[in-house]
Short mmCIF file of C-alpha atoms in Angstrom, two decimals:
data_model
loop_
_atom_site.label_atom_id
_atom_site.label_comp_id
_atom_site.label_asym_id
_atom_site.label_seq_id
_atom_site.Cartn_x
_atom_site.Cartn_y
_atom_site.Cartn_z
CA UNK A 3 0.40 79.70 212.87
CA UNK A 4 1.15 79.90 209.18
CA UNK A 5 -0.81 82.56 207.29
CA UNK A 6 -0.06 82.97 203.59
CA UNK A 7 -1.52 84.25 200.35
CA UNK A 8 0.18 81.39 198.55
CA UNK A 9 0.40 77.62 198.60
CA UNK A 10 2.07 75.85 201.50
CA UNK A 11 2.49 72.18 200.61
CA UNK A 12 4.44 70.42 203.33
CA UNK A 13 3.86 73.21 205.83
CA UNK A 14 0.53 72.01 207.13
CA UNK A 15 1.36 71.22 210.74
CA UNK A 16 -0.62 73.19 213.30
CA UNK A 17 -2.82 76.14 212.45
CA UNK A 18 -2.47 76.97 208.75
CA UNK A 19 -4.42 79.53 206.75
CA UNK A 20 -3.67 79.68 203.04
CA UNK A 21 -4.80 81.35 199.85
CA UNK A 22 -5.60 84.60 201.68
CA UNK A 23 -6.93 87.14 199.21
CA UNK A 24 -6.59 89.70 197.93
CA UNK A 25 -2.93 88.77 197.69
CA UNK A 26 -0.08 91.02 198.83
CA UNK A 27 0.90 91.62 195.20
CA UNK A 28 -2.58 93.04 194.55
CA UNK A 29 -2.37 95.38 197.53
CA UNK A 30 -4.15 93.07 199.94
CA UNK A 31 -3.97 93.60 203.69
CA UNK A 32 -1.64 90.61 204.09
CA UNK A 33 1.07 92.65 202.34
CA UNK A 34 0.86 95.34 205.01
CA UNK A 35 1.59 93.04 207.95
CA UNK A 36 4.92 93.63 209.71
CA UNK A 37 6.96 91.45 212.05
CA UNK A 38 5.60 91.81 215.56
CA UNK A 39 2.01 92.63 214.53
CA UNK A 40 -0.62 90.75 216.52
CA UNK A 41 -3.00 88.63 214.45
CA UNK A 42 -6.10 87.21 216.13
CA UNK A 43 -7.33 83.89 214.71
CA UNK A 44 -10.82 82.77 215.78
CA UNK A 45 -11.38 79.33 214.26
CA UNK A 46 -15.00 78.82 215.45
CA UNK A 47 -15.96 82.27 214.08
CA UNK A 48 -13.83 81.69 210.94
CA UNK A 49 -12.19 85.12 211.26
CA UNK A 50 -8.69 86.56 211.15
CA UNK A 51 -8.09 90.06 212.50
CA UNK A 52 -4.96 92.18 212.28
CA UNK A 53 -4.75 94.01 215.61
CA UNK A 54 -3.28 97.22 214.20
CA UNK A 55 -5.03 100.61 214.24
CA UNK A 56 -6.86 101.84 211.16
CA UNK A 57 -4.55 104.87 211.14
CA UNK A 58 -1.46 102.64 211.02
CA UNK A 59 -2.98 100.51 208.24
CA UNK A 60 -3.76 103.69 206.26
CA UNK A 61 -0.16 104.85 206.74
CA UNK A 62 1.21 101.51 205.55
CA UNK A 63 -1.17 101.43 202.58
CA UNK A 64 -0.09 104.94 201.55
CA UNK A 65 3.56 103.82 201.55
CA UNK A 66 2.90 100.49 199.78
CA UNK A 67 4.26 100.07 196.27
CA UNK A 68 3.62 97.06 194.03
CA UNK A 69 6.60 94.88 193.25
CA UNK A 70 7.77 95.44 189.69
CA UNK A 71 9.51 92.31 188.48
CA UNK A 72 10.33 91.44 184.90
CA UNK A 73 8.76 88.16 183.83
CA UNK A 74 10.96 86.56 181.19
CA UNK A 75 8.80 83.56 180.34
CA UNK A 76 6.07 84.39 177.82
CA UNK A 77 3.80 81.77 179.42
CA UNK A 78 4.19 83.25 182.90
CA UNK A 79 3.72 86.77 181.53
CA UNK A 80 0.42 85.73 179.93
CA UNK A 81 -0.63 83.87 183.09
CA UNK A 82 0.14 86.90 185.29
CA UNK A 83 -2.11 89.07 183.12
CA UNK A 84 -5.00 86.59 182.91
CA UNK A 85 -5.08 84.81 186.29
CA UNK A 86 -7.66 86.04 188.79
CA UNK A 87 -7.36 86.16 192.56
CA UNK A 88 -8.52 83.27 194.74
CA UNK A 89 -11.40 85.39 196.07
CA UNK A 90 -13.04 85.28 192.62
CA UNK A 91 -12.17 81.71 191.77
CA UNK A 92 -8.51 81.71 190.77
CA UNK A 93 -9.44 81.16 187.14
CA UNK A 94 -8.07 82.54 183.88
CA UNK A 95 -9.90 85.50 182.33
CA UNK A 96 -10.67 85.44 178.62
CA UNK A 97 -8.41 87.67 176.51
#
């Protein structure tokens, strides 16, 4: 299965779950997943569950640091400050 917090044009063969939010960059749970973690997908129930203990998730969250990347384009810099997450509509906030 493909599970992403981004777009996945062209990758839509089989089970695909996109636009997961909150995004990894915002500290969302998807950013704490590691290779080998078990993820349970229940399509009829419309749920996704990370099968990792709450203690392990807390440990990973404590060690998580946001990615600091310089944005050179003024348009992208403005967009990154004003764009909202998909869970609240993926719209631009007013200045």
